[in-house]
Amino acid sequence: MLEVENVTALKAYVGKKLGSSDWLVVDQKMIDQFAEATGDHQWIHIDVERAKKEMPGGKTIAHGYLTLSLLPKLNQGIFKITKRKRGVNYGSNKVRFTAPVPAGSRVRGHLTLKNIEDLGNGCSRLTMEASVEVEGNERPALVAETLSLVYE
């Protein structure tokens, strides 16, 4: 994990890959819980028996938004600013779900720091290129430009 003291030290990494997270299993239980939380009960996510017959690979797939919602969990293991008051998710400029995440897959996140903007009053906006890799697949499941605010 990359650790820097402050945003000033992080500026040395603009344009560079910050690292990769540990692997995380996206299992059917996680998919089912996400379906319950969001009300998205489309069969491709939750009907294991139908997926065995009708889905490529014979498995259900995770919701795209589940994959997106895993970014904070995945990213926390990639880099850390040790001397900050707080950091908050500021949103995304672009998100694409580029490949499915079959139930039981292992995924990991990758982050590249694209830009840091000083917004004044000890606040900086970090722009990252994030991707989620599915183990064994060439194509990432997700690519996104994400924004975070860091307060020092």
mmCIF file of C-alpha atoms in Angstrom:
data_model
loop_
_atom_site.group_PDB
_atom_site.id
_atom_site.type_symbol
_atom_site.label_atom_id
_atom_site.label_comp_id
_atom_site.label_asym_id
_atom_site.label_seq_id
_atom_site.Cartn_x
_atom_site.Cartn_y
_atom_site.Cartn_z
ATOM 1 C CA MET A 1 0.000 0.000 0.000
ATOM 2 C CA LEU A 2 1.203 3.466 -0.887
ATOM 3 C CA GLU A 3 1.293 5.776 2.141
ATOM 4 C CA VAL A 4 1.960 9.494 1.905
ATOM 5 C CA GLU A 5 1.818 12.092 4.635
ATOM 6 C CA ASN A 6 -0.277 14.687 2.809
ATOM 7 C CA VAL A 7 -1.707 15.808 -0.528
ATOM 8 C CA THR A 8 1.503 17.696 -1.352
ATOM 9 C CA ALA A 9 3.426 14.407 -1.189
ATOM 10 C CA LEU A 10 0.752 12.691 -3.287
ATOM 11 C CA LYS A 11 1.323 15.199 -6.112
ATOM 12 C CA ALA A 12 4.479 13.264 -7.051
ATOM 13 C CA TYR A 13 2.174 10.444 -8.213
ATOM 14 C CA VAL A 14 -0.001 12.419 -10.665
ATOM 15 C CA GLY A 15 -0.138 10.456 -13.912
ATOM 16 C CA LYS A 16 1.008 7.255 -12.213
ATOM 17 C CA LYS A 17 -0.645 4.039 -11.145
ATOM 18 C CA LEU A 18 -1.056 4.068 -7.362
ATOM 19 C CA GLY A 19 -1.460 0.323 -7.092
ATOM 20 C CA SER A 20 -3.853 -2.580 -6.922
ATOM 21 C CA SER A 21 -6.091 -3.841 -4.139
ATOM 22 C CA ASP A 22 -6.292 -7.288 -2.633
ATOM 23 C CA TRP A 23 -8.651 -9.752 -4.288
ATOM 24 C CA LEU A 24 -12.285 -9.858 -3.156
ATOM 25 C CA VAL A 25 -14.788 -12.637 -3.911
ATOM 26 C CA VAL A 26 -18.141 -11.473 -5.272
ATOM 27 C CA ASP A 27 -20.345 -14.373 -4.238
ATOM 28 C CA GLN A 28 -24.053 -15.051 -4.681
ATOM 29 C CA LYS A 29 -24.813 -13.958 -1.117
ATOM 30 C CA MET A 30 -23.307 -10.514 -1.823
ATOM 31 C CA ILE A 31 -25.278 -10.269 -5.074
ATOM 32 C CA ASP A 32 -28.524 -11.279 -3.345
ATOM 33 C CA GLN A 33 -27.974 -8.744 -0.543
ATOM 34 C CA PHE A 34 -27.390 -5.998 -3.109
ATOM 35 C CA ALA A 35 -30.598 -7.016 -4.919
ATOM 36 C CA GLU A 36 -32.506 -6.737 -1.641
ATOM 37 C CA ALA A 37 -30.990 -3.360 -0.796
ATOM 38 C CA THR A 38 -31.695 -1.860 -4.223
ATOM 39 C CA GLY A 39 -34.852 -3.678 -5.314
ATOM 40 C CA ASP A 40 -33.124 -4.840 -8.512
ATOM 41 C CA HIS A 41 -34.258 -8.466 -8.687
ATOM 42 C CA GLN A 42 -33.591 -9.071 -12.383
ATOM 43 C CA TRP A 43 -33.197 -12.821 -12.889
ATOM 44 C CA ILE A 44 -29.674 -12.541 -14.369
ATOM 45 C CA HIS A 45 -28.530 -11.540 -10.868
ATOM 46 C CA ILE A 46 -30.535 -13.777 -8.554
ATOM 47 C CA ASP A 47 -31.975 -16.830 -10.340
ATOM 48 C CA VAL A 48 -29.140 -19.354 -10.086
ATOM 49 C CA GLU A 49 -31.073 -22.219 -11.722
ATOM 50 C CA ARG A 50 -32.191 -20.161 -14.710
ATOM 51 C CA ALA A 51 -28.684 -18.735 -15.108
ATOM 52 C CA LYS A 52 -27.283 -22.285 -15.308
ATOM 53 C CA LYS A 53 -29.431 -22.806 -18.416
ATOM 54 C CA GLU A 54 -29.525 -19.385 -20.052
ATOM 55 C CA MET A 55 -26.459 -17.329 -19.132
ATOM 56 C CA PRO A 56 -23.073 -17.578 -20.839
ATOM 57 C CA GLY A 57 -20.895 -19.458 -18.365
ATOM 58 C CA GLY A 58 -23.972 -20.733 -16.534
ATOM 59 C CA LYS A 59 -23.714 -18.277 -13.636
ATOM 60 C CA THR A 60 -25.577 -15.236 -12.389
ATOM 61 C CA ILE A 61 -23.751 -11.937 -12.692
ATOM 62 C CA ALA A 62 -23.258 -9.097 -10.253
ATOM 63 C CA HIS A 63 -25.129 -5.860 -10.772
ATOM 64 C CA GLY A 64 -23.012 -3.181 -12.450
ATOM 65 C CA TYR A 65 -23.805 -0.845 -9.593
ATOM 66 C CA LEU A 66 -22.653 -3.482 -7.101
ATOM 67 C CA THR A 67 -19.299 -3.511 -8.857
ATOM 68 C CA LEU A 68 -19.207 0.304 -8.701
ATOM 69 C CA SER A 69 -20.163 0.282 -5.010
ATOM 70 C CA LEU A 70 -17.162 -1.938 -4.238
ATOM 71 C CA LEU A 71 -14.696 0.822 -5.211
ATOM 72 C CA PRO A 72 -14.396 2.301 -1.684
ATOM 73 C CA LYS A 73 -13.689 -1.149 -0.198
ATOM 74 C CA LEU A 74 -11.173 -1.983 -2.914
ATOM 75 C CA ASN A 75 -9.520 1.446 -2.927
ATOM 76 C CA GLN A 76 -8.897 1.603 0.824
ATOM 77 C CA GLY A 77 -6.139 -0.963 0.401
ATOM 78 C CA ILE A 78 -4.351 0.905 -2.402
ATOM 79 C CA PHE A 79 -3.235 4.210 -0.889
ATOM 80 C CA LYS A 80 -3.508 6.244 2.288
ATOM 81 C CA ILE A 81 -2.924 9.878 3.190
ATOM 82 C CA THR A 82 -1.843 9.682 6.826
ATOM 83 C CA LYS A 83 -2.289 13.330 7.859
ATOM 84 C CA ARG A 84 -5.759 14.350 6.731
ATOM 85 C CA LYS A 85 -8.918 15.350 8.552
ATOM 86 C CA ARG A 86 -11.284 13.494 6.243
ATOM 87 C CA GLY A 87 -11.875 12.269 2.741
ATOM 88 C CA VAL A 88 -15.212 12.038 0.959
ATOM 89 C CA ASN A 89 -16.477 10.584 -2.281
ATOM 90 C CA TYR A 90 -17.292 13.480 -4.626
ATOM 91 C CA GLY A 91 -18.743 11.396 -7.461
ATOM 92 C CA SER A 92 -17.841 10.185 -10.909
ATOM 93 C CA ASN A 93 -17.388 11.868 -14.257
ATOM 94 C CA LYS A 94 -17.666 8.682 -16.292
ATOM 95 C CA VAL A 95 -18.543 5.080 -15.446
ATOM 96 C CA ARG A 96 -18.649 2.151 -17.850
ATOM 97 C CA PHE A 97 -19.561 -1.463 -17.087
ATOM 98 C CA THR A 98 -17.379 -3.169 -19.671
ATOM 99 C CA ALA A 99 -17.617 -6.860 -18.720
ATOM 100 C CA PRO A 100 -19.739 -9.038 -16.418
ATOM 101 C CA VAL A 101 -18.734 -10.234 -12.956
ATOM 102 C CA PRO A 102 -19.990 -13.836 -12.652
ATOM 103 C CA ALA A 103 -20.992 -15.010 -9.178
ATOM 104 C CA GLY A 104 -17.985 -16.491 -7.382
ATOM 105 C CA SER A 105 -15.470 -14.304 -9.234
ATOM 106 C CA ARG A 106 -12.504 -12.676 -7.604
ATOM 107 C CA VAL A 107 -12.107 -8.982 -8.365
ATOM 108 C CA ARG A 108 -9.527 -6.360 -7.507
ATOM 109 C CA GLY A 109 -9.285 -2.635 -8.019
ATOM 110 C CA HIS A 110 -6.615 -0.545 -9.720
ATOM 111 C CA LEU A 111 -6.131 3.204 -9.300
ATOM 112 C CA THR A 112 -4.248 5.788 -11.331
ATOM 113 C CA LEU A 113 -4.027 9.359 -10.045
ATOM 114 C CA LYS A 114 -4.994 11.694 -12.891
ATOM 115 C CA ASN A 115 -5.097 15.102 -11.206
ATOM 116 C CA ILE A 116 -5.071 17.007 -7.928
ATOM 117 C CA GLU A 117 -6.773 20.399 -7.685
ATOM 118 C CA ASP A 118 -6.331 22.746 -4.735
ATOM 119 C CA LEU A 119 -9.797 24.074 -3.882
ATOM 120 C CA GLY A 120 -8.620 26.273 -0.999
ATOM 121 C CA ASN A 121 -9.250 26.124 2.732
ATOM 122 C CA GLY A 122 -7.271 22.887 3.053
ATOM 123 C CA CYS A 123 -9.426 21.027 0.543
ATOM 124 C CA SER A 124 -8.147 19.213 -2.556
ATOM 125 C CA ARG A 125 -10.036 17.345 -5.264
ATOM 126 C CA LEU A 126 -8.416 14.117 -6.459
ATOM 127 C CA THR A 127 -9.351 12.722 -9.860
ATOM 128 C CA MET A 128 -8.653 9.021 -10.289
ATOM 129 C CA GLU A 129 -8.974 6.485 -13.033
ATOM 130 C CA ALA A 130 -10.383 3.392 -11.375
ATOM 131 C CA SER A 131 -10.853 -0.051 -12.832
ATOM 132 C CA VAL A 132 -12.078 -3.368 -11.500
ATOM 133 C CA GLU A 133 -10.369 -6.484 -12.796
ATOM 134 C CA VAL A 134 -12.046 -9.886 -12.841
ATOM 135 C CA GLU A 135 -9.475 -12.614 -12.266
ATOM 136 C CA GLY A 136 -8.739 -14.421 -15.511
ATOM 137 C CA ASN A 137 -10.388 -11.832 -17.778
ATOM 138 C CA GLU A 138 -8.510 -9.491 -20.097
ATOM 139 C CA ARG A 139 -11.259 -6.890 -20.091
ATOM 140 C CA PRO A 140 -12.021 -5.039 -16.839
ATOM 141 C CA ALA A 141 -15.535 -5.240 -15.424
ATOM 142 C CA LEU A 142 -15.593 -1.505 -14.763
ATOM 143 C CA VAL A 143 -13.698 1.618 -15.707
ATOM 144 C CA ALA A 144 -14.505 4.947 -14.117
ATOM 145 C CA GLU A 145 -13.171 8.409 -13.497
ATOM 146 C CA THR A 146 -13.847 9.081 -9.831
ATOM 147 C CA LEU A 147 -13.495 12.176 -7.697
ATOM 148 C CA SER A 148 -12.667 12.525 -4.013
ATOM 149 C CA LEU A 149 -12.295 15.505 -1.708
ATOM 150 C CA VAL A 150 -9.505 15.439 0.850
ATOM 151 C CA TYR A 151 -9.496 17.884 3.763
ATOM 152 C CA GLU A 152 -6.247 18.597 5.592
#
